[in-house]
Amino acid sequence: MPETDTTPTAAGGGLVPAPLSIDGPYRCAVHLGGGTALSAGPGTEDTARWLRATLGAAFGLPLPPGPADAGDTLALALDPALPAEGYRLQAATRRGVRITGGGPAGVFWGAQTLRQLLGPHAFRRAPLTPGRPAVLPQQTIEDGPRFAWRGMLLDVARHFLPKDGVLRYLDLLAAHKLNVLHLHLTDDQGWRIEIKRFPELTGTGGWRERTKIGHRASPLWDERPHGGYYTQDDIREIVAYAAQRHITVVPEIDIPGHSQAAIAAYPELGNTDVIDTTSLKVWDTWGVNPNVLAPTDSTLRFYEQVLDEVLALFPSPFVHLGGDECPKGQWQASAAAQARIAELSLAGEDALQSWFIRHFDRWLAARGRRLIGWDEILEGGLAEGAAVSSWRGYAGGIAAAKSGHDVVMCPEQQVYLDHRQHPSPDEPVPIGFVRTLEDVYRFEPVPPELTADQAAHVLGTQANAWTEVMDSQQRLDYQVFPRLAAFAEVAWSRLPAPADRDYQDFTRRMTVHYARLDALGVGYRPPGGPHPWQKRPGVLGRPIDGAPPNV
């Protein structure tokens, strides 16, 4: 079409998540070719490197440095008048492409939008047609996120995901404008981070002898040892890779429950007056484990030293310390635990759990960090300054926000991606409630019970991928996608109320987005149901019938 034809086309591009506004697209095209220069203003250098590595590789573009005011230029710049994560993308036939962000992150999110506009070929690692320019329609896009915390939890404790898989998921989060990776590093079934002061945490705690296949009631076992861990250099690489993509990695170290792997490595951490902790091994099945940490000073000192090393590796302002699903039976039976309750004048075992969390809340605060934990940390009194991940429903988050505490909304009934996607018996290892793509798209992170001031404590939202029945990257992909795309739009875009959301428009855009996921090699669940190789016949799950409760 001639350059002067500025007739608008149908709203195109299939952008996911949906931007705030689009002027266009128009029929005239903008080309990025062999002569296109890349101008990177101060603060945009990381995005420039990312563009050369991705678009440069996908289209065979050298993208040499050049002046911002030249005609055939991809120009990056900052404008503090925009929100920090907001951006403006302008594509014009005579002026090239200009991405302006309120901060470095805004420029990067604008670059993600540019990649989507250039079609699924932009998600390949080498050009399918060498020498062919990248083309997009003339248009202007203004955009910025609804929430500051747009996260996904990746459970690498139950099934270890090697480092390259974590780096791949960081790229997938970035492609969907998600900016928090909550890394669940320790649990009963494995300890996944090297702690130099305590090498047995990974030497013993980093692997288990066998693994339950499917739900814990399943008779099937994988008799192969399972394990792995990230060295401290691996963690540094993961954190640096994430930072280049404006993603914060929030580490989770579980206390005082979910700790059998640590107790197997160092038996003195357990309640030795109740059970023979030297007989414990890294747990090989699923569920809530009764073996919890002993409430002793030596346990506190041990985890302080663990966290000293964790803080040196993760610059995240938040550190997640679990605090959930801590059975109190051993404390009730332990003379030492009961003596500690009496010594501290505590009301009981719930208050003892709160004492654990409060100790580390103060410890982290003294080092300039903030504790965040699952909503059980509300039991026995919420630690001052602590934030809450509301997982059992909305109630914990509502209570926390009403009392002035910050909240990340991640209710299991809505955004636990290990829950099944369809009622069909063909769903592999069906767990929990049916949570379809549309269900996730209609999830609303801010409950109507909150006033505007209380709602301001909702930092954002997070989708959680627990991996008890996800034993490979392929299974992880199947459970996470395409629902993570719907979740990303909920977290980023300013959508109307759930009932008023245009799901048909979203599915139209997803038909374009599936081609991007294909180019990236993502093994998502097809809209029509699983491929034959994605099914897991004969592996027992735990489906729950009916609609999930709104609690």
Coordinates of C-alpha atoms in Angstrom, one line a residue:
M1 CA 0.0 0.0 0.0
P2 CA 1.2 3.6 -0.6
E3 CA 2.7 5.4 2.4
T4 CA -0.1 8.0 2.3
D5 CA -2.8 5.4 2.9
T6 CA -3.7 5.9 6.5
T7 CA -6.9 4.0 6.4
P8 CA -7.3 2.1 9.7
T9 CA -7.5 -1.7 9.6
A10 CA -9.4 -3.9 12.0
A11 CA -7.8 -3.9 15.4
G12 CA -5.0 -6.3 14.7
G13 CA -1.8 -7.7 16.2
G14 CA -3.6 -10.0 18.6
L15 CA -1.8 -8.4 21.5
V16 CA -1.7 -10.3 24.8
P17 CA -2.1 -8.7 27.3
A18 CA -4.3 -6.1 25.8
P19 CA -2.9 -2.5 25.9
L20 CA -4.6 0.6 27.2
S21 CA -5.1 2.2 23.8
I22 CA -4.2 1.7 20.1
D23 CA -4.3 4.5 17.5
G24 CA -4.5 2.3 14.4
P25 CA -3.2 0.0 13.1
Y26 CA -3.2 1.6 9.6
R27 CA -2.7 0.0 6.3
C28 CA 0.7 1.6 5.6
A29 CA 3.6 -0.5 6.8
V30 CA 6.8 0.1 8.7
H31 CA 9.8 -2.0 7.8
L32 CA 12.8 -3.0 9.9
G33 CA 15.5 -4.2 7.6
G34 CA 19.2 -4.6 7.2
G35 CA 19.8 -0.9 7.2
T36 CA 17.7 -0.2 10.3
A37 CA 19.7 1.3 13.2
L38 CA 19.1 0.9 16.9
S39 CA 19.3 4.0 19.0
A40 CA 19.5 3.3 22.7
G41 CA 19.1 6.3 25.0
P42 CA 20.5 6.3 28.5
G43 CA 18.8 3.7 30.7
T44 CA 17.6 1.6 27.8
E45 CA 20.8 -0.5 27.2
D46 CA 19.4 -3.8 28.5
T47 CA 16.4 -3.6 26.2
A48 CA 18.8 -2.8 23.2
R49 CA 20.8 -5.9 24.0
W50 CA 17.6 -7.9 24.3
L51 CA 16.3 -6.6 20.9
R52 CA 19.6 -7.5 19.1
A53 CA 19.5 -11.0 20.7
T54 CA 15.9 -11.7 19.8
L55 CA 14.7 -9.7 16.9
G56 CA 18.2 -9.5 15.5
A57 CA 18.4 -13.3 15.6
A58 CA 14.8 -13.9 14.3
F59 CA 15.1 -11.7 11.3
G60 CA 18.8 -11.6 10.7
L61 CA 19.0 -7.9 11.6
P62 CA 22.4 -6.4 12.6
L63 CA 20.6 -3.4 14.2
P64 CA 23.8 -1.3 14.4
P65 CA 23.9 1.8 16.6
G66 CA 22.6 5.0 15.0
P67 CA 21.1 8.4 15.7
A68 CA 17.6 8.6 17.1
D69 CA 16.4 11.1 14.6
A70 CA 17.2 9.1 11.4
G71 CA 14.3 7.8 9.4
D72 CA 15.1 4.1 9.4
T73 CA 15.6 3.7 13.1
L74 CA 14.4 1.7 16.1
A75 CA 14.8 4.3 18.9
L76 CA 14.6 3.7 22.6
A77 CA 14.2 6.5 25.1
L78 CA 13.0 7.4 28.6
D79 CA 10.4 10.0 29.5
P80 CA 9.8 10.5 33.2
A81 CA 6.4 11.9 32.5
L82 CA 5.2 8.4 31.8
P83 CA 4.6 5.8 34.6
A84 CA 7.7 3.8 35.5
E85 CA 6.4 0.7 33.7
G86 CA 4.4 2.5 31.1
Y87 CA 5.4 3.0 27.5
R88 CA 4.5 4.6 24.3
L89 CA 5.2 2.7 21.0
Q90 CA 5.1 4.8 17.8
A91 CA 5.5 3.1 14.4
A92 CA 5.5 5.5 11.4
T93 CA 6.5 4.9 7.9
R94 CA 8.9 7.8 7.6
R95 CA 10.2 7.8 11.2
G96 CA 10.6 4.1 12.0
V97 CA 9.8 2.8 15.4
R98 CA 10.2 4.7 18.7
I99 CA 9.6 3.1 22.1
T100 CA 9.5 5.6 25.0
G101 CA 9.1 4.3 28.6
G102 CA 8.7 6.0 31.9
G103 CA 11.6 3.9 33.2
P104 CA 13.8 1.1 31.8
A105 CA 11.1 -1.5 32.6
G106 CA 8.6 0.5 30.5
V107 CA 10.9 0.5 27.5
F108 CA 11.3 -3.3 27.9
W109 CA 7.6 -3.9 28.0
G110 CA 7.2 -1.8 24.9
A111 CA 9.8 -4.0 23.2
Q112 CA 7.8 -7.0 24.1
T113 CA 4.8 -5.4 22.4
L114 CA 6.9 -4.7 19.3
R115 CA 7.9 -8.4 19.2
Q116 CA 4.3 -9.4 19.2
L117 CA 3.4 -6.9 16.5
L118 CA 6.1 -8.4 14.2
G119 CA 4.3 -11.8 14.1
P120 CA 5.2 -15.3 15.2
H121 CA 8.4 -15.3 13.2
A122 CA 9.7 -12.8 15.8
F123 CA 9.7 -15.6 18.4
R124 CA 12.0 -17.9 16.4
R125 CA 15.8 -18.1 17.0
A126 CA 16.8 -17.8 13.4
P127 CA 15.2 -16.3 10.3
L128 CA 12.9 -18.5 8.3
T129 CA 13.4 -16.3 5.2
P130 CA 16.9 -14.7 5.4
G131 CA 16.9 -11.1 4.2
R132 CA 13.2 -10.6 4.5
P133 CA 12.4 -7.4 6.6
A134 CA 10.3 -7.4 9.7
V135 CA 7.1 -5.6 9.0
L136 CA 4.4 -4.0 11.2
P137 CA 1.5 -1.6 10.6
Q138 CA 1.8 2.1 11.4
Q139 CA 0.2 2.7 14.8
T140 CA 0.7 4.3 18.2
I141 CA 0.2 2.3 21.4
E142 CA -0.1 3.7 24.9
D143 CA 0.1 1.2 27.7
G144 CA 1.0 0.5 31.3
P145 CA 0.2 -2.1 34.0
R146 CA -2.6 -2.2 36.5
F147 CA -0.6 -4.0 39.2
A148 CA 3.0 -3.7 40.3
W149 CA 3.2 -7.4 41.3
R150 CA 2.4 -9.6 38.4
G151 CA 3.8 -13.0 39.4
M152 CA 4.1 -16.7 38.9
L153 CA 5.2 -19.2 41.5
L154 CA 7.4 -22.0 40.2
D155 CA 7.7 -25.0 42.5
V156 CA 11.1 -26.5 41.9
A157 CA 11.2 -28.3 45.2
R158 CA 8.7 -31.1 44.4
H159 CA 10.1 -31.7 40.9
F160 CA 13.4 -30.1 40.1
L161 CA 13.5 -27.9 37.0
P162 CA 17.1 -27.5 35.8
K163 CA 18.6 -24.1 35.4
D164 CA 18.0 -23.8 31.7
G165 CA 14.3 -24.5 32.3
V166 CA 14.1 -21.7 34.8
L167 CA 15.8 -19.3 32.4
R168 CA 13.3 -20.4 29.7
Y169 CA 10.4 -19.6 32.1
L170 CA 11.8 -16.2 32.8
D171 CA 11.6 -15.5 29.0
L172 CA 8.1 -16.8 29.0
L173 CA 7.1 -14.5 31.9
A174 CA 8.7 -11.5 30.1
A175 CA 6.9 -12.3 26.9
H176 CA 3.6 -11.9 28.9
K177 CA 4.8 -8.8 30.8
L178 CA 4.9 -10.6 34.2
N179 CA 7.6 -9.3 36.5
V180 CA 7.8 -11.6 39.5
L181 CA 9.1 -15.1 39.7
H182 CA 8.4 -16.6 43.1
L183 CA 10.8 -19.5 43.3
H184 CA 9.7 -22.2 45.8
L185 CA 13.2 -23.6 46.7
T186 CA 12.6 -25.9 49.7
D187 CA 10.0 -28.3 50.9
D188 CA 9.6 -31.8 52.4
Q189 CA 10.5 -33.4 49.0
G190 CA 13.8 -31.5 48.3
W191 CA 16.1 -28.6 49.1
R192 CA 17.2 -26.8 45.8
I193 CA 19.6 -24.0 46.8
E194 CA 23.3 -24.5 47.7
I195 CA 24.0 -23.2 51.2
K196 CA 27.8 -23.3 51.7
R197 CA 27.7 -23.3 55.5
F198 CA 25.4 -26.3 55.5
P199 CA 26.4 -28.6 52.6
E200 CA 24.1 -31.4 53.6
L201 CA 21.1 -29.4 52.8
T202 CA 21.8 -30.3 49.2
G203 CA 24.1 -33.3 49.8
T204 CA 21.3 -35.1 51.6
G205 CA 18.3 -32.9 51.2
G206 CA 18.7 -32.3 47.5
W207 CA 17.5 -35.7 46.4
R208 CA 14.9 -38.4 47.3
E209 CA 15.1 -42.1 46.7
R210 CA 11.9 -42.5 44.8
T211 CA 8.8 -40.5 43.9
K212 CA 5.0 -41.0 44.1
I213 CA 3.5 -40.9 40.6
G214 CA 0.2 -38.9 40.6
H215 CA -1.8 -38.2 43.7
R216 CA -0.6 -39.5 47.0
A217 CA -3.3 -42.2 46.9
S218 CA -1.9 -43.6 43.7
P219 CA -0.2 -47.1 43.9
L220 CA 2.4 -46.0 41.3
W221 CA 6.0 -45.2 42.1
D222 CA 8.9 -43.9 40.0
E223 CA 11.8 -45.9 41.6
R224 CA 14.5 -43.6 40.1
P225 CA 16.2 -41.2 42.6
H226 CA 15.1 -37.7 41.9
G227 CA 16.9 -34.5 42.7
G228 CA 19.1 -31.6 41.8
Y229 CA 19.9 -28.1 43.1
Y230 CA 21.1 -24.7 42.0
T231 CA 24.6 -23.7 42.9
Q232 CA 25.1 -20.2 44.2
D233 CA 26.5 -19.3 40.8
D234 CA 23.4 -20.8 39.1
I235 CA 21.3 -18.5 41.4
R236 CA 23.4 -15.5 40.5
E237 CA 22.9 -16.3 36.8
I238 CA 19.1 -16.7 37.2
V239 CA 18.8 -13.5 39.2
A240 CA 20.9 -11.5 36.7
Y241 CA 19.0 -13.0 33.7
A242 CA 15.8 -12.0 35.4
A243 CA 17.0 -8.5 36.2
Q244 CA 17.9 -7.9 32.5
R245 CA 14.2 -8.7 31.8
H246 CA 13.0 -6.5 34.7
I247 CA 11.8 -9.5 36.7
T248 CA 12.3 -9.8 40.4
V249 CA 13.1 -13.3 41.7
V250 CA 11.5 -13.8 45.2
P251 CA 13.1 -16.7 47.0
E252 CA 11.0 -19.0 49.3
I253 CA 12.5 -20.9 52.2
D254 CA 9.8 -22.8 54.0
I255 CA 9.6 -22.6 57.8
P256 CA 8.4 -24.0 60.2
G257 CA 6.5 -26.6 58.2
H258 CA 7.4 -28.2 54.9
S259 CA 10.8 -28.9 56.3
Q260 CA 11.5 -32.6 56.2
A261 CA 14.3 -32.3 53.6
A262 CA 16.1 -29.9 55.9
I263 CA 15.5 -32.2 58.9
A264 CA 16.7 -35.2 57.0
A265 CA 19.9 -33.3 56.3
Y266 CA 20.3 -32.0 59.9
P267 CA 18.2 -34.1 62.3
E268 CA 18.8 -31.7 65.2
L269 CA 16.4 -29.2 63.5
G270 CA 13.4 -31.5 64.2
N271 CA 11.5 -32.4 67.4
T272 CA 14.0 -34.9 68.7
D273 CA 12.1 -35.6 71.9
V274 CA 9.0 -36.8 69.9
I275 CA 10.5 -38.8 67.1
D276 CA 13.8 -40.3 65.9
T277 CA 14.7 -37.5 63.4
T278 CA 17.8 -39.5 62.4
S279 CA 15.5 -42.0 60.7
L280 CA 13.8 -39.4 58.5
K281 CA 14.6 -39.2 54.7
V282 CA 13.6 -36.7 52.1
W283 CA 9.9 -37.3 51.6
D284 CA 8.9 -39.3 48.5
T285 CA 5.2 -38.6 48.5
W286 CA 2.8 -35.7 48.7
G287 CA 0.5 -34.0 51.2
V288 CA 1.0 -32.2 54.5
N289 CA 3.9 -33.6 56.5
P290 CA 3.9 -33.8 60.3
N291 CA 7.6 -33.4 60.7
V292 CA 8.2 -29.7 61.5
L293 CA 11.0 -27.6 62.9
A294 CA 11.7 -27.5 66.6
P295 CA 11.1 -24.1 68.2
T296 CA 14.7 -23.8 69.6
D297 CA 17.3 -21.1 69.6
S298 CA 19.6 -23.3 67.6
T299 CA 16.9 -23.7 64.9
L300 CA 16.6 -19.9 64.7
R301 CA 20.4 -19.5 64.4
F302 CA 20.5 -22.2 61.7
Y303 CA 18.0 -20.4 59.5
E304 CA 19.5 -17.0 60.2
Q305 CA 22.7 -18.4 58.7
V306 CA 20.8 -19.9 55.8
L307 CA 19.1 -16.6 55.1
D308 CA 22.4 -14.7 55.3
E309 CA 23.5 -16.6 52.2
V310 CA 20.0 -16.2 50.6
L311 CA 20.0 -12.4 51.0
A312 CA 23.5 -12.2 49.5
L313 CA 22.1 -13.9 46.3
F314 CA 18.7 -12.3 45.9
P315 CA 18.3 -8.5 45.9
S316 CA 14.5 -8.9 46.1
P317 CA 13.0 -6.6 48.7
F318 CA 10.7 -9.5 49.7
V319 CA 11.7 -12.9 51.1
H320 CA 9.0 -15.5 51.3
L321 CA 9.2 -17.8 54.4
G322 CA 6.2 -20.1 53.8
G323 CA 4.5 -20.3 57.2
D324 CA 1.7 -22.5 55.9
E325 CA 0.4 -26.0 56.6
C326 CA 2.3 -26.5 59.8
P327 CA 0.7 -29.3 61.8
K328 CA 1.0 -28.7 65.5
G329 CA 0.9 -32.4 66.7
Q330 CA 4.6 -32.7 67.4
W331 CA 4.7 -29.4 69.3
Q332 CA 1.8 -30.5 71.3
A333 CA 3.6 -33.7 72.2
S334 CA 7.0 -32.1 72.7
A335 CA 8.1 -31.2 76.2
A336 CA 10.7 -28.8 74.8
A337 CA 8.1 -27.1 72.6
Q338 CA 5.6 -26.8 75.5
A339 CA 8.4 -25.3 77.7
R340 CA 9.1 -22.7 75.0
I341 CA 5.4 -21.8 74.9
A342 CA 5.4 -21.3 78.6
E343 CA 8.7 -19.4 78.6
L344 CA 7.4 -17.0 76.0
S345 CA 4.0 -16.7 77.7
L346 CA 2.3 -17.8 74.4
A347 CA -1.4 -18.7 74.1
G348 CA -0.6 -22.0 72.4
E349 CA 0.9 -23.7 69.3
D350 CA -0.6 -21.3 66.8
A351 CA 1.1 -18.5 68.7
L352 CA 4.3 -20.5 68.6
Q353 CA 4.1 -20.5 64.8
S354 CA 3.5 -16.8 64.9
W355 CA 6.6 -16.4 67.1
F356 CA 8.7 -18.1 64.4
I357 CA 7.5 -15.8 61.8
R358 CA 7.7 -12.7 63.9
H359 CA 11.3 -13.5 64.7
F360 CA 12.3 -13.6 61.1
D361 CA 10.1 -10.6 60.3
R362 CA 12.3 -8.5 62.7
W363 CA 15.4 -10.2 61.5
L364 CA 14.7 -9.4 57.8
A365 CA 13.5 -5.9 58.6
A366 CA 16.8 -5.2 60.4
R367 CA 18.5 -6.0 57.1
G368 CA 16.3 -3.9 54.9
R369 CA 14.1 -6.7 53.6
R370 CA 10.4 -7.6 54.1
L371 CA 8.9 -10.9 55.0
I372 CA 6.0 -12.3 52.9
G373 CA 4.3 -15.5 53.8
W374 CA 1.2 -17.6 53.1
D375 CA -2.0 -16.5 54.8
E376 CA -1.5 -18.9 57.8
I377 CA 0.9 -16.3 59.1
L378 CA -2.3 -14.4 60.2
E379 CA -2.9 -17.2 62.8
G380 CA -1.6 -16.2 66.2
G381 CA -1.2 -12.6 65.1
L382 CA 0.3 -11.1 61.9
A383 CA 3.9 -10.1 62.2
E384 CA 4.4 -6.3 62.0
G385 CA 5.5 -5.3 58.5
A386 CA 4.8 -8.7 57.0
A387 CA 3.0 -9.1 53.7
V388 CA 0.6 -11.9 52.9
S389 CA 0.2 -14.3 49.9
S390 CA -3.5 -15.0 50.1
W391 CA -3.8 -18.7 48.9
R392 CA -6.7 -20.3 50.8
G393 CA -9.1 -17.9 49.2
Y394 CA -9.7 -14.2 49.4
A395 CA -10.4 -14.1 53.1
G396 CA -6.8 -13.9 54.3
G397 CA -6.0 -11.2 51.9
I398 CA -9.1 -9.2 52.9
A399 CA -8.3 -9.5 56.6
A400 CA -4.7 -8.5 56.0
A401 CA -5.6 -5.5 53.8
K402 CA -8.2 -4.3 56.2
S403 CA -5.5 -4.3 59.0
G404 CA -3.1 -2.3 56.8
H405 CA -0.9 -5.1 55.5
D406 CA 0.1 -5.6 51.9
V407 CA -1.3 -8.5 50.0
V408 CA -0.6 -10.6 46.9
M409 CA -3.8 -12.3 45.8
C410 CA -3.3 -15.9 44.6
P411 CA -6.4 -17.9 45.7
E412 CA -6.1 -21.6 45.0
Q413 CA -9.7 -21.8 43.8
Q414 CA -8.9 -19.3 41.0
V415 CA -5.3 -19.3 40.0
Y416 CA -3.6 -22.5 41.0
L417 CA -2.4 -23.8 37.7
D418 CA -2.0 -27.3 38.9
H419 CA -5.8 -27.5 39.0
R420 CA -7.3 -29.2 36.0
Q421 CA -8.4 -27.3 32.9
H422 CA -11.4 -29.4 31.8
P423 CA -13.8 -32.0 33.3
S424 CA -12.8 -34.5 30.6
P425 CA -11.3 -37.8 31.8
D426 CA -8.5 -37.2 29.2
E427 CA -7.0 -34.4 31.3
P428 CA -3.6 -35.7 32.6
V429 CA -3.5 -36.3 36.3
P430 CA -6.6 -34.2 37.1
I431 CA -6.1 -32.3 40.3
G432 CA -8.6 -30.0 42.0
F433 CA -11.3 -27.8 40.5
V434 CA -11.9 -27.2 36.9
R435 CA -10.3 -23.9 36.0
T436 CA -10.7 -23.2 32.3
L437 CA -9.1 -20.5 30.3
E438 CA -12.2 -18.4 30.6
D439 CA -12.3 -19.0 34.4
V440 CA -8.8 -17.5 34.8
Y441 CA -9.7 -14.7 32.4
R442 CA -12.6 -13.7 34.7
F443 CA -10.5 -13.8 37.9
E444 CA -10.6 -10.5 39.8
P445 CA -7.7 -9.9 42.2
V446 CA -9.4 -7.1 44.2
P447 CA -12.4 -8.2 46.3
P448 CA -15.4 -5.8 46.3
E449 CA -15.3 -5.9 50.1
L450 CA -12.3 -3.6 50.2
T451 CA -12.5 0.2 50.3
A452 CA -10.2 2.1 47.9
D453 CA -7.7 2.7 50.7
Q454 CA -7.7 -1.0 51.6
A455 CA -7.5 -2.1 48.0
A456 CA -4.3 0.0 47.7
H457 CA -2.7 -2.7 49.9
V458 CA -3.2 -5.3 47.1
L459 CA 0.3 -5.2 45.6
G460 CA -0.9 -7.5 42.8
T461 CA -1.6 -11.0 41.9
Q462 CA 0.2 -14.3 41.3
A463 CA -0.5 -17.6 39.6
N464 CA 1.0 -20.6 41.3
A465 CA 2.3 -23.8 39.6
W466 CA 2.8 -26.5 42.2
T467 CA 4.6 -29.5 40.7
E468 CA 3.7 -32.6 42.6
V469 CA 2.2 -34.1 39.5
M470 CA 4.3 -32.0 37.0
D471 CA 7.3 -34.2 36.6
S472 CA 8.7 -32.7 33.4
Q473 CA 8.9 -29.4 31.4
Q474 CA 6.2 -30.8 29.1
R475 CA 3.8 -31.4 31.9
L476 CA 4.6 -27.9 33.3
D477 CA 3.9 -26.3 30.0
Y478 CA 0.6 -28.1 29.6
Q479 CA -0.7 -27.0 33.0
V480 CA 0.6 -23.4 32.8
F481 CA -0.3 -22.5 29.2
P482 CA -2.5 -21.1 27.8
R483 CA -4.0 -20.0 31.2
L484 CA -0.9 -17.9 32.1
A485 CA -1.7 -15.7 29.1
A486 CA -5.2 -15.1 30.5
F487 CA -3.7 -14.5 33.9
A488 CA -1.2 -12.0 32.5
E489 CA -4.0 -10.0 31.0
V490 CA -5.8 -9.9 34.3
A491 CA -2.6 -8.7 36.0
W492 CA -1.6 -6.2 33.4
S493 CA -4.7 -4.8 31.7
R494 CA -7.4 -2.6 33.2
L495 CA -10.3 -5.0 32.5
P496 CA -13.9 -4.4 33.3
A497 CA -15.7 -6.4 36.0
P498 CA -15.4 -10.2 35.4
A499 CA -18.9 -10.6 33.9
D500 CA -18.4 -7.7 31.5
R501 CA -15.0 -8.9 30.1
D502 CA -15.0 -9.6 26.4
Y503 CA -13.8 -13.2 26.4
Q504 CA -14.6 -13.6 22.7
D505 CA -12.2 -10.9 21.9
F506 CA -9.6 -12.5 24.1
T507 CA -10.0 -15.9 22.3
R508 CA -9.7 -14.1 19.0
R509 CA -6.4 -12.6 20.1
M510 CA -5.3 -16.0 21.5
T511 CA -5.7 -17.5 18.0
V512 CA -2.8 -15.2 17.1
H513 CA -1.0 -15.8 20.3
Y514 CA -1.0 -19.6 19.9
A515 CA 1.3 -19.2 16.9
R516 CA 3.8 -17.3 19.1
L517 CA 3.7 -20.1 21.7
D518 CA 4.2 -22.6 18.9
A519 CA 7.3 -20.7 17.7
L520 CA 8.6 -20.7 21.3
G521 CA 8.1 -24.4 21.6
V522 CA 5.6 -24.2 24.4
G523 CA 3.7 -27.4 24.9
Y524 CA 0.4 -25.7 25.9
R525 CA -3.0 -27.4 26.2
P526 CA -4.8 -27.1 22.8
P527 CA -8.3 -25.5 22.9
G528 CA -9.8 -28.8 21.8
G529 CA -8.1 -30.9 24.5
P530 CA -4.8 -32.7 25.0
H531 CA -2.7 -34.2 22.2
P532 CA -2.4 -38.0 22.6
W533 CA 1.1 -37.6 24.0
Q534 CA 0.0 -35.1 26.6
K535 CA -2.4 -37.6 28.3
R536 CA -1.4 -39.7 31.3
P537 CA -3.8 -42.6 31.3
G538 CA -3.9 -44.6 34.5
V539 CA -2.2 -42.0 36.7
L540 CA -4.5 -41.2 39.6
G541 CA -5.4 -37.6 40.3
R542 CA -7.7 -35.9 42.8
P543 CA -10.5 -34.1 40.9
I544 CA -13.0 -32.0 42.9
D545 CA -16.5 -31.7 41.4
G546 CA -18.5 -28.5 41.2
A547 CA -17.6 -24.8 41.2
P548 CA -14.9 -23.7 43.6
P549 CA -16.1 -21.9 46.7
N550 CA -15.6 -18.2 46.8
V551 CA -14.0 -17.9 50.3

